[in-house]
Amino acid sequence: MNSNENNNRYYNDYGYPNNNRQPNPYNGAYGGGYQGNYNNGQPQPPMQGFGYGSGNDKGNGRFVLGFVAGIALTALVSGFVYVGIKFYESAGGRNAADDTAESVVSEDTEKKLSAIEDVIEEYYYQDADIDVDAMTEGMYAGMVNSLGDPYSVYYTEEEWQELMQETEGVYYGIGAYLMIDPNTGLGKISGVIENTPAQEAGLRADDLLYQVDGVSTMGMELSEIVSMVKGEEGTTVHLTIYREGETDYLEIDVERRKIESPTVNYEMLEDDIGYIQISEFDEVTTDQFTEALAVVKGSGAKGLILDLRGNPGGSLNVVVDIARAILPKGLIVYTEDKYGQRDEYTCDGRSELDLPLVVLVNGNSASASEILAGAIKDYRKGVLVGTTTFGKGIVQRVLPLTDGTALKLTISAYYTPNGNNIHGVGIEPDVICEFDSEAYYEDGVDNQLEKAVEEVKKAGR
């Protein structure tokens, strides 16, 4: 099986970290995903239910299933004899938990769902509030959520259409890349696109989204947070922001507008050094990068800085195409699935970059950006500068279903050319350089970029 020809559009590593920058003194695009505990000197928000999206009425699978189970339990407690007998009759007179089920979809589960539905119909006091479609979608989402994998997601038809729109580089929102902060479980801005409402409102990379329109983001899936931030053009979203160094939360209103997201930005720096920033790896990125590299070379660049800071990932096939414009002949990356089947992505070396190269990375560089950075490091093709990358070494594939919905599932792990899987570990730069946010936001000085320029000059001597 080789999916990279027939499924180019769907074979993604979706780092979003899905979908996305820090720091972004140059540019950036949308929203990317993770989870974690709340500590390390961060604010301690109050508990919100059980960590799920309370206040969000949009297809929360785990919340809906928990909601249904809670009602069934209440009914069993208040009417034990009748409801209990009814359940066990429906389940064939035995406890399905005693069996080792090979399939979730079975006669027992169908009977149990029917019993739960009967209990709700008979005892739930707000019949008018029951949304059968939402409950059905919640069951599907709950099945995927039960895998315990933050990267595997069920998409409703609406969510799937929105995702496809985003990968094409156009969407309606505020112009900020989002991810889940691994330390807090809150939504986090990983980068801000220039000349967008997010930049105009003063949002910054690493701002934590404590609340969106008064609803806590703690424990939410990234797709839920993104759907809350996005909306109709011209409307406003209210963000409650935690920013390190501030004594209180920041309350910021941001207008939603149509965002056309450039994934590649470039310029010539002093001393004939080319600079290319890739904010994510979308369908449009290959052509944008090809143009940027051609312009930089045509301008007489004597060295190149490739900026992957805050890049959450994206398409596996796109990052492989870009790697082929940089690397020597050989392996770029390989993936291995549950069956031990290995798919290799290689480079013929005919377009190998012949300039001194420095790659900027940080803790928000994930997935596809780590594939590129890891290959460059393994081949000693360039010098990595910055801080250790996020550490997402697994691949997701989006599988559309015939009813217009879709599943995103983790299907394999990826390995750098030297056989390293960096999942949960990240890639350590050759030159460690912590970002000085105070110098950047107060004086406009990007100390990491300055360090990269220094390393390019050193390599060119």
CSV table of C-alpha atoms in Angstrom, one decimal:
chain,number,residue,atom,x,y,z
A,1,MET,CA,0.0,0.0,0.0
A,2,ASN,CA,1.3,3.4,-1.0
A,3,SER,CA,-1.1,6.2,-0.3
A,4,ASN,CA,1.0,9.1,-1.4
A,5,GLU,CA,-0.2,9.1,-5.0
A,6,ASN,CA,-3.9,8.4,-4.7
A,7,ASN,CA,-4.5,10.3,-1.5
A,8,ASN,CA,-2.3,13.3,-1.8
A,9,ARG,CA,-5.1,15.6,-0.6
A,10,TYR,CA,-5.8,13.7,2.5
A,11,TYR,CA,-2.5,12.1,3.6
A,12,ASN,CA,-1.5,14.7,6.2
A,13,ASP,CA,0.4,14.9,9.5
A,14,TYR,CA,-2.0,17.7,10.6
A,15,GLY,CA,0.3,19.1,13.3
A,16,TYR,CA,-1.9,22.1,14.2
A,17,PRO,CA,-0.6,21.9,16.0
A,18,ASN,CA,-4.4,21.9,12.5
A,19,ASN,CA,-4.5,23.4,12.3
A,20,ASN,CA,-0.5,27.2,13.7
A,21,ARG,CA,3.2,30.4,15.4
A,22,GLN,CA,5.8,31.8,17.7
A,23,PRO,CA,7.2,34.2,17.4
A,24,ASN,CA,5.7,35.6,14.2
A,25,PRO,CA,7.4,38.9,13.5
A,26,TYR,CA,7.0,38.2,9.9
A,27,ASN,CA,3.7,36.4,9.1
A,28,GLY,CA,1.7,33.4,9.9
A,29,ALA,CA,-2.3,31.5,9.4
A,30,TYR,CA,-4.9,29.5,11.3
A,31,GLY,CA,-5.2,26.9,13.9
A,32,GLY,CA,-3.4,23.6,14.9
A,33,GLY,CA,-3.5,20.6,18.7
A,34,TYR,CA,-2.5,19.0,22.0
A,35,GLN,CA,-3.4,18.4,25.6
A,36,GLY,CA,-1.7,18.6,29.0
A,37,ASN,CA,-1.9,19.5,32.7
A,38,TYR,CA,-2.2,22.9,34.2
A,39,ASN,CA,0.8,24.0,36.3
A,40,ASN,CA,4.2,25.5,35.8
A,41,GLY,CA,3.3,28.9,37.2
A,42,GLN,CA,0.4,29.3,34.8
A,43,PRO,CA,-3.0,30.7,36.0
A,44,GLN,CA,-5.3,28.2,37.7
A,45,PRO,CA,-8.7,28.5,36.0
A,46,PRO,CA,-11.7,27.1,37.8
A,47,MET,CA,-12.9,23.6,36.9
A,48,GLN,CA,-15.3,23.5,34.0
A,49,GLY,CA,-17.4,20.4,34.3
A,50,PHE,CA,-15.1,17.5,33.7
A,51,GLY,CA,-12.7,19.4,31.4
A,52,TYR,CA,-15.0,19.2,28.4
A,53,GLY,CA,-16.5,22.0,26.4
A,54,SER,CA,-19.2,23.3,28.7
A,55,GLY,CA,-21.1,26.0,27.0
A,56,ASN,CA,-20.3,24.7,23.5
A,57,ASP,CA,-23.4,23.2,21.9
A,58,LYS,CA,-21.6,21.9,18.8
A,59,GLY,CA,-21.3,18.1,18.5
A,60,ASN,CA,-19.1,17.4,21.6
A,61,GLY,CA,-18.9,13.7,21.4
A,62,ARG,CA,-17.5,13.0,24.8
A,63,PHE,CA,-19.8,15.5,26.4
A,64,VAL,CA,-22.9,14.1,24.7
A,65,LEU,CA,-22.1,10.5,25.7
A,66,GLY,CA,-21.4,11.6,29.3
A,67,PHE,CA,-24.6,13.5,29.3
A,68,VAL,CA,-26.6,10.5,28.1
A,69,ALA,CA,-24.9,8.1,30.6
A,70,GLY,CA,-25.5,10.6,33.4
A,71,ILE,CA,-29.3,10.7,32.6
A,72,ALA,CA,-29.5,6.9,32.4
A,73,LEU,CA,-27.8,6.5,35.8
A,74,THR,CA,-30.2,9.0,37.4
A,75,ALA,CA,-33.2,7.1,36.0
A,76,LEU,CA,-31.8,3.8,37.2
A,77,VAL,CA,-31.3,5.2,40.7
A,78,SER,CA,-34.8,6.7,40.9
A,79,GLY,CA,-36.6,3.8,39.4
A,80,PHE,CA,-34.3,0.9,39.9
A,81,VAL,CA,-36.6,-2.1,39.5
A,82,TYR,CA,-38.4,-1.2,36.4
A,83,VAL,CA,-35.6,0.5,34.5
A,84,GLY,CA,-33.0,-2.1,35.5
A,85,ILE,CA,-35.2,-5.0,34.4
A,86,LYS,CA,-35.9,-3.2,31.1
A,87,PHE,CA,-32.2,-2.8,30.5
A,88,TYR,CA,-31.2,-6.3,31.1
A,89,GLU,CA,-34.0,-7.7,29.0
A,90,SER,CA,-32.8,-5.4,26.2
A,91,ALA,CA,-29.3,-6.7,26.6
A,92,GLY,CA,-30.3,-10.3,26.4
A,93,GLY,CA,-30.4,-10.9,30.2
A,94,ARG,CA,-26.7,-10.5,30.8
A,95,ASN,CA,-24.1,-7.8,31.3
A,96,ALA,CA,-22.4,-7.0,28.1
A,97,ALA,CA,-19.3,-6.0,30.0
A,98,ASP,CA,-18.7,-9.6,30.8
A,99,ASP,CA,-18.1,-10.4,27.2
A,100,THR,CA,-14.9,-9.7,25.2
A,101,ALA,CA,-16.4,-7.8,22.3
A,102,GLU,CA,-14.5,-7.8,19.0
A,103,SER,CA,-16.7,-5.1,17.5
A,104,VAL,CA,-18.3,-2.0,19.0
A,105,VAL,CA,-21.3,-2.4,16.6
A,106,SER,CA,-23.0,-5.5,17.9
A,107,GLU,CA,-26.4,-6.7,18.9
A,108,ASP,CA,-25.7,-5.9,22.5
A,109,THR,CA,-24.7,-2.3,21.9
A,110,GLU,CA,-27.7,-1.7,19.6
A,111,LYS,CA,-30.0,-3.0,22.3
A,112,LYS,CA,-28.2,-0.9,25.0
A,113,LEU,CA,-28.5,2.2,22.9
A,114,SER,CA,-32.2,1.5,22.4
A,115,ALA,CA,-32.6,1.0,26.1
A,116,ILE,CA,-30.9,4.3,26.9
A,117,GLU,CA,-33.0,6.1,24.3
A,118,ASP,CA,-36.1,4.6,25.9
A,119,VAL,CA,-35.0,5.8,29.3
A,120,ILE,CA,-34.4,9.3,28.1
A,121,GLU,CA,-37.7,9.4,26.3
A,122,GLU,CA,-39.6,8.3,29.4
A,123,TYR,CA,-37.8,10.2,32.1
A,124,TYR,CA,-36.0,13.2,30.6
A,125,TYR,CA,-38.1,16.3,31.5
A,126,GLN,CA,-37.0,18.7,28.7
A,127,ASP,CA,-38.1,16.8,25.6
A,128,ALA,CA,-38.1,19.9,23.5
A,129,ASP,CA,-34.4,20.3,24.0
A,130,ILE,CA,-33.4,16.9,22.7
A,131,ASP,CA,-31.6,17.1,19.4
A,132,VAL,CA,-31.5,13.6,17.8
A,133,ASP,CA,-29.0,14.7,15.2
A,134,ALA,CA,-26.7,16.1,17.7
A,135,MET,CA,-26.9,13.0,19.9
A,136,THR,CA,-26.2,10.8,16.8
A,137,GLU,CA,-23.2,12.9,15.8
A,138,GLY,CA,-22.1,12.8,19.5
A,139,MET,CA,-22.1,9.0,19.4
A,140,TYR,CA,-19.8,8.9,16.4
A,141,ALA,CA,-17.5,11.5,17.9
A,142,GLY,CA,-17.4,9.7,21.2
A,143,MET,CA,-16.3,6.5,19.5
A,144,VAL,CA,-13.3,8.2,18.0
A,145,ASN,CA,-12.6,10.2,21.2
A,146,SER,CA,-12.5,7.0,23.2
A,147,LEU,CA,-9.3,6.1,21.5
A,148,GLY,CA,-7.6,8.6,23.8
A,149,ASP,CA,-5.6,10.0,20.9
A,150,PRO,CA,-5.8,13.8,20.7
A,151,TYR,CA,-5.0,13.7,17.0
A,152,SER,CA,-7.8,11.4,16.0
A,153,VAL,CA,-11.0,13.3,15.3
A,154,TYR,CA,-14.5,12.7,13.9
A,155,TYR,CA,-15.6,15.6,11.6
A,156,THR,CA,-19.3,16.4,10.9
A,157,GLU,CA,-20.1,17.4,7.4
A,158,GLU,CA,-19.9,21.1,8.2
A,159,GLU,CA,-16.5,20.7,10.0
A,160,TRP,CA,-15.1,18.6,7.1
A,161,GLN,CA,-16.1,21.3,4.6
A,162,GLU,CA,-14.5,24.0,6.8
A,163,LEU,CA,-11.3,22.0,7.1
A,164,MET,CA,-11.0,21.6,3.3
A,165,GLN,CA,-11.5,25.3,3.0
A,166,GLU,CA,-8.7,26.0,5.4
A,167,THR,CA,-6.2,23.7,3.6
A,168,GLU,CA,-6.9,25.8,0.5
A,169,GLY,CA,-5.5,28.8,2.3
A,170,VAL,CA,-8.7,30.9,2.7
A,171,TYR,CA,-11.1,31.1,5.7
A,172,TYR,CA,-13.1,33.5,7.8
A,173,GLY,CA,-11.6,34.3,11.2
A,174,ILE,CA,-9.2,36.6,13.0
A,175,GLY,CA,-5.8,35.7,11.4
A,176,ALA,CA,-4.2,33.7,14.2
A,177,TYR,CA,-2.8,30.2,14.3
A,178,LEU,CA,-4.1,28.1,17.1
A,179,MET,CA,-3.0,25.0,18.9
A,180,ILE,CA,-3.5,23.3,22.2
A,181,ASP,CA,-1.0,24.3,24.8
A,182,PRO,CA,0.5,21.0,26.2
A,183,ASN,CA,1.1,22.5,29.6
A,184,THR,CA,-2.3,23.9,30.3
A,185,GLY,CA,-4.8,22.2,28.1
A,186,LEU,CA,-6.0,25.6,26.9
A,187,GLY,CA,-6.0,27.0,23.4
A,188,LYS,CA,-2.9,28.9,22.5
A,189,ILE,CA,-2.0,31.3,19.7
A,190,SER,CA,1.1,30.0,18.1
A,191,GLY,CA,1.4,32.8,15.5
A,192,VAL,CA,-0.3,35.9,14.1
A,193,ILE,CA,-0.7,36.8,10.4
A,194,GLU,CA,0.4,40.3,9.4
A,195,ASN,CA,-2.3,42.8,8.5
A,196,THR,CA,-5.1,40.8,10.0
A,197,PRO,CA,-7.6,41.6,12.8
A,198,ALA,CA,-5.5,39.5,15.3
A,199,GLN,CA,-2.5,41.7,14.7
A,200,GLU,CA,-4.5,44.8,14.8
A,201,ALA,CA,-6.0,43.7,18.2
A,202,GLY,CA,-2.6,43.2,19.6
A,203,LEU,CA,-2.7,39.4,20.0
A,204,ARG,CA,0.7,37.7,20.3
A,205,ALA,CA,2.2,34.3,19.8
A,206,ASP,CA,2.0,32.3,23.0
A,207,ASP,CA,-1.1,34.1,24.3
A,208,LEU,CA,-3.4,31.5,26.0
A,209,LEU,CA,-7.1,31.6,25.2
A,210,TYR,CA,-8.6,31.2,28.6
A,211,GLN,CA,-12.1,31.9,27.3
A,212,VAL,CA,-13.8,32.4,24.0
A,213,ASP,CA,-17.0,34.4,24.3
A,214,GLY,CA,-17.0,33.6,28.0
A,215,VAL,CA,-16.5,29.8,27.5
A,216,SER,CA,-13.4,28.2,28.9
A,217,THR,CA,-11.3,26.4,26.3
A,218,MET,CA,-9.8,24.0,28.9
A,219,GLY,CA,-10.1,20.4,27.7
A,220,MET,CA,-11.7,21.2,24.4
A,221,GLU,CA,-10.6,19.7,21.1
A,222,LEU,CA,-8.7,22.1,18.8
A,223,SER,CA,-11.5,21.9,16.2
A,224,GLU,CA,-14.0,23.0,18.9
A,225,ILE,CA,-11.9,26.1,19.7
A,226,VAL,CA,-11.3,27.0,16.1
A,227,SER,CA,-15.1,26.7,15.4
A,228,MET,CA,-15.8,29.2,18.2
A,229,VAL,CA,-13.1,31.7,17.1
A,230,LYS,CA,-14.2,31.6,13.5
A,231,GLY,CA,-17.5,33.0,12.3
A,232,GLU,CA,-19.4,35.2,9.9
A,233,GLU,CA,-17.5,38.0,8.3
A,234,GLY,CA,-17.9,41.3,10.2
A,235,THR,CA,-18.9,39.7,13.5
A,236,THR,CA,-16.8,40.0,16.7
A,237,VAL,CA,-15.4,37.4,19.0
A,238,HIS,CA,-14.4,38.2,22.6
A,239,LEU,CA,-11.2,36.6,23.9
A,240,THR,CA,-10.1,36.3,27.5
A,241,ILE,CA,-6.3,36.1,27.2
A,242,TYR,CA,-3.6,35.0,29.7
A,243,ARG,CA,-0.3,36.5,28.7
A,244,GLU,CA,2.9,35.8,30.7
A,245,GLY,CA,4.1,38.8,32.6
A,246,GLU,CA,0.6,40.4,32.8
A,247,THR,CA,-1.0,40.6,36.3
A,248,ASP,CA,-4.5,40.0,35.1
A,249,TYR,CA,-6.4,38.5,32.1
A,250,LEU,CA,-6.6,40.6,29.0
A,251,GLU,CA,-10.1,41.1,27.5
A,252,ILE,CA,-9.8,41.6,23.7
A,253,ASP,CA,-12.5,41.9,21.1
A,254,VAL,CA,-11.5,40.8,17.6
A,255,GLU,CA,-13.4,41.3,14.4
A,256,ARG,CA,-13.7,38.3,12.0
A,257,ARG,CA,-12.8,38.9,8.4
A,258,LYS,CA,-11.9,36.9,5.3
A,259,ILE,CA,-8.3,35.7,5.8
A,260,GLU,CA,-6.2,34.8,2.8
A,261,SER,CA,-3.3,33.1,4.4
A,262,PRO,CA,0.1,33.2,2.6
A,263,THR,CA,2.0,30.2,3.8
A,264,VAL,CA,5.4,31.4,2.6
A,265,ASN,CA,7.0,34.8,3.0
A,266,TYR,CA,10.4,35.9,1.9
A,267,GLU,CA,12.8,38.8,1.7
A,268,MET,CA,16.5,39.6,1.2
A,269,LEU,CA,18.3,40.6,4.4
A,270,GLU,CA,21.6,42.5,4.6
A,271,ASP,CA,24.8,41.0,3.4
A,272,ASP,CA,22.9,39.1,0.6
A,273,ILE,CA,21.2,36.6,3.0
A,274,GLY,CA,17.9,35.2,1.8
A,275,TYR,CA,15.1,34.7,4.3
A,276,ILE,CA,12.1,32.4,3.7
A,277,GLN,CA,9.5,31.7,6.3
A,278,ILE,CA,7.1,28.8,5.9
A,279,SER,CA,4.1,29.1,8.3
A,280,GLU,CA,2.5,25.8,7.4
A,281,PHE,CA,2.5,23.1,4.7
A,282,ASP,CA,-0.8,23.5,2.8
A,283,GLU,CA,-1.7,22.7,-0.8
A,284,VAL,CA,-0.6,26.2,-1.9
A,285,THR,CA,2.8,26.0,-0.1
A,286,THR,CA,4.8,24.1,-2.7
A,287,ASP,CA,4.3,26.7,-5.5
A,288,GLN,CA,4.8,29.6,-3.0
A,289,PHE,CA,8.1,28.1,-1.8
A,290,THR,CA,9.3,27.4,-5.3
A,291,GLU,CA,8.7,31.1,-6.2
A,292,ALA,CA,10.3,32.3,-3.0
A,293,LEU,CA,13.4,30.2,-3.5
A,294,ALA,CA,13.7,31.3,-7.1
A,295,VAL,CA,13.5,35.0,-6.2
A,296,VAL,CA,16.0,34.6,-3.4
A,297,LYS,CA,18.5,32.8,-5.6
A,298,GLY,CA,17.9,35.2,-8.4
A,299,SER,CA,18.7,38.1,-6.1
A,300,GLY,CA,22.2,36.8,-5.5
A,301,ALA,CA,21.8,35.2,-2.1
A,302,LYS,CA,25.0,34.0,-0.5
A,303,GLY,CA,23.1,32.1,2.2
A,304,LEU,CA,19.6,31.2,3.3
A,305,ILE,CA,17.6,31.3,6.5
A,306,LEU,CA,14.6,29.0,6.6
A,307,ASP,CA,12.2,30.0,9.3
A,308,LEU,CA,10.0,27.1,10.7
A,309,ARG,CA,9.2,28.7,14.0
A,310,GLY,CA,5.6,28.2,15.0
A,311,ASN,CA,5.0,26.0,11.9
A,312,PRO,CA,2.5,23.3,13.2
A,313,GLY,CA,2.8,21.0,10.1
A,314,GLY,CA,0.3,20.1,7.4
A,315,SER,CA,0.6,17.9,4.4
A,316,LEU,CA,3.3,15.2,4.4
A,317,ASN,CA,3.4,15.2,0.6
A,318,VAL,CA,4.0,19.0,0.5
A,319,VAL,CA,6.9,18.9,3.0
A,320,VAL,CA,8.5,16.1,1.0
A,321,ASP,CA,8.2,18.2,-2.2
A,322,ILE,CA,9.9,21.1,-0.5
A,323,ALA,CA,12.6,18.8,1.0
A,324,ARG,CA,13.5,17.7,-2.5
A,325,ALA,CA,14.5,21.3,-3.3
A,326,ILE,CA,17.0,21.3,-0.5
A,327,LEU,CA,18.4,17.8,0.3
A,328,PRO,CA,21.0,15.6,-1.3
A,329,LYS,CA,20.0,12.2,-2.9
A,330,GLY,CA,18.6,9.8,-0.3
A,331,LEU,CA,15.8,9.2,2.2
A,332,ILE,CA,13.8,12.1,3.4
A,333,VAL,CA,11.5,10.4,5.8
A,334,TYR,CA,9.8,7.0,6.2
A,335,THR,CA,6.6,5.9,7.9
A,336,GLU,CA,5.7,2.7,9.6
A,337,ASP,CA,2.1,1.5,10.3
A,338,LYS,CA,0.6,-1.0,12.7
A,339,TYR,CA,1.4,-3.9,10.4
A,340,GLY,CA,5.1,-2.9,10.1
A,341,GLN,CA,4.6,-1.7,6.5
A,342,ARG,CA,7.1,0.9,5.6
A,343,ASP,CA,6.6,3.7,3.1
A,344,GLU,CA,9.7,5.6,2.1
A,345,TYR,CA,9.9,9.2,0.7
A,346,THR,CA,13.1,9.9,-1.2
A,347,CYS,CA,15.0,12.7,-3.0
A,348,ASP,CA,16.9,12.3,-6.2
A,349,GLY,CA,19.3,15.1,-5.2
A,350,ARG,CA,19.1,16.9,-8.6
A,351,SER,CA,17.9,20.2,-7.0
A,352,GLU,CA,20.1,20.1,-3.9
A,353,LEU,CA,20.5,23.5,-2.3
A,354,ASP,CA,24.0,24.9,-2.8
A,355,LEU,CA,23.9,27.7,-0.3
A,356,PRO,CA,24.8,27.8,3.4
A,357,LEU,CA,21.6,27.1,5.3
A,358,VAL,CA,20.3,27.9,8.8
A,359,VAL,CA,16.9,26.6,10.0
A,360,LEU,CA,15.0,28.5,12.8
A,361,VAL,CA,12.8,26.2,15.0
A,362,ASN,CA,11.0,26.5,18.4
A,363,GLY,CA,8.6,24.6,20.6
A,364,ASN,CA,5.7,25.4,18.3
A,365,SER,CA,7.5,23.8,15.3
A,366,ALA,CA,5.7,20.4,14.9
A,367,SER,CA,4.9,17.5,12.6
A,368,ALA,CA,5.8,18.3,9.0
A,369,SER,CA,8.2,21.1,10.0
A,370,GLU,CA,10.0,18.5,12.2
A,371,ILE,CA,10.2,16.2,9.2
A,372,LEU,CA,12.0,18.9,7.2
A,373,ALA,CA,14.2,20.0,10.1
A,374,GLY,CA,15.0,16.5,11.1
A,375,ALA,CA,16.2,15.5,7.6
A,376,ILE,CA,18.3,18.7,7.3
A,377,LYS,CA,19.9,17.9,10.6
A,378,ASP,CA,20.5,14.2,9.8
A,379,TYR,CA,22.2,15.1,6.5
A,380,ARG,CA,24.1,18.0,8.1
A,381,LYS,CA,22.7,20.1,5.3
A,382,GLY,CA,22.2,23.1,7.6
A,383,VAL,CA,22.4,24.4,11.1
A,384,LEU,CA,19.3,24.4,13.4
A,385,VAL,CA,19.0,27.4,15.6
A,386,GLY,CA,16.4,28.1,18.3
A,387,THR,CA,14.8,25.8,20.9
A,388,THR,CA,13.7,22.2,20.9
A,389,THR,CA,10.8,21.4,18.6
A,390,PHE,CA,7.3,20.2,19.8
A,391,GLY,CA,7.8,16.5,19.2
A,392,LYS,CA,5.0,15.1,17.0
A,393,GLY,CA,6.3,12.1,15.2
A,394,ILE,CA,3.0,10.5,14.1
A,395,VAL,CA,1.0,10.8,10.9
A,396,GLN,CA,-2.7,11.3,10.5
A,397,ARG,CA,-4.8,10.4,7.5
A,398,VAL,CA,-8.1,12.0,6.8
A,399,LEU,CA,-10.7,9.5,5.5
A,400,PRO,CA,-13.8,11.0,4.0
A,401,LEU,CA,-17.0,9.0,4.4
A,402,THR,CA,-19.8,8.7,1.9
A,403,ASP,CA,-22.3,10.8,3.9
A,404,GLY,CA,-20.0,13.9,3.8
A,405,THR,CA,-18.4,13.4,7.2
A,406,ALA,CA,-14.8,12.3,7.7
A,407,LEU,CA,-12.4,10.7,10.2
A,408,LYS,CA,-8.9,11.8,10.9
A,409,LEU,CA,-7.0,8.9,12.4
A,410,THR,CA,-3.4,8.4,13.5
A,411,ILE,CA,-2.2,5.7,11.1
A,412,SER,CA,1.6,5.5,11.5
A,413,ALA,CA,4.8,6.9,13.0
A,414,TYR,CA,7.4,8.7,11.0
A,415,TYR,CA,11.2,8.4,11.2
A,416,THR,CA,14.0,10.7,10.1
A,417,PRO,CA,16.6,9.4,7.7
A,418,ASN,CA,18.7,8.2,10.6
A,419,GLY,CA,15.8,6.2,12.0
A,420,ASN,CA,14.8,8.6,14.8
A,421,ASN,CA,11.2,8.9,15.9
A,422,ILE,CA,11.0,12.2,17.7
A,423,HIS,CA,7.4,11.8,19.1
A,424,GLY,CA,7.2,13.2,22.6
A,425,VAL,CA,10.9,14.2,22.4
A,426,GLY,CA,11.3,16.8,19.6
A,427,ILE,CA,14.5,17.8,17.8
A,428,GLU,CA,17.2,19.7,19.7
A,429,PRO,CA,18.8,22.5,17.7
A,430,ASP,CA,22.5,22.6,17.0
A,431,VAL,CA,22.6,26.1,18.5
A,432,ILE,CA,20.3,26.8,21.4
A,433,CYS,CA,18.9,30.3,21.5
A,434,GLU,CA,15.9,31.3,23.6
A,435,PHE,CA,13.6,33.9,22.1
A,436,ASP,CA,13.8,37.2,23.9
A,437,SER,CA,10.1,38.3,23.7
A,438,GLU,CA,10.8,41.6,25.6
A,439,ALA,CA,13.4,42.7,23.1
A,440,TYR,CA,11.1,41.8,20.2
A,441,TYR,CA,7.8,43.3,21.4
A,442,GLU,CA,9.4,46.4,22.9
A,443,ASP,CA,12.3,47.1,20.6
A,444,GLY,CA,11.5,45.0,17.5
A,445,VAL,CA,14.7,43.0,17.9
A,446,ASP,CA,14.4,39.3,16.9
A,447,ASN,CA,17.4,37.8,18.7
A,448,GLN,CA,16.9,34.3,17.2
A,449,LEU,CA,17.0,35.8,13.7
A,450,GLU,CA,20.1,37.7,14.5
A,451,LYS,CA,21.7,34.5,15.7
A,452,ALA,CA,20.7,32.8,12.5
A,453,VAL,CA,22.3,35.6,10.4
A,454,GLU,CA,25.5,35.1,12.5
A,455,GLU,CA,25.5,31.4,11.8
A,456,VAL,CA,24.9,31.8,8.0
A,457,LYS,CA,27.9,34.2,7.9
A,458,LYS,CA,30.0,31.7,9.8
A,459,ALA,CA,29.0,28.8,7.5
A,460,GLY,CA,29.9,30.9,4.4
A,461,ARG,CA,33.4,31.7,5.4
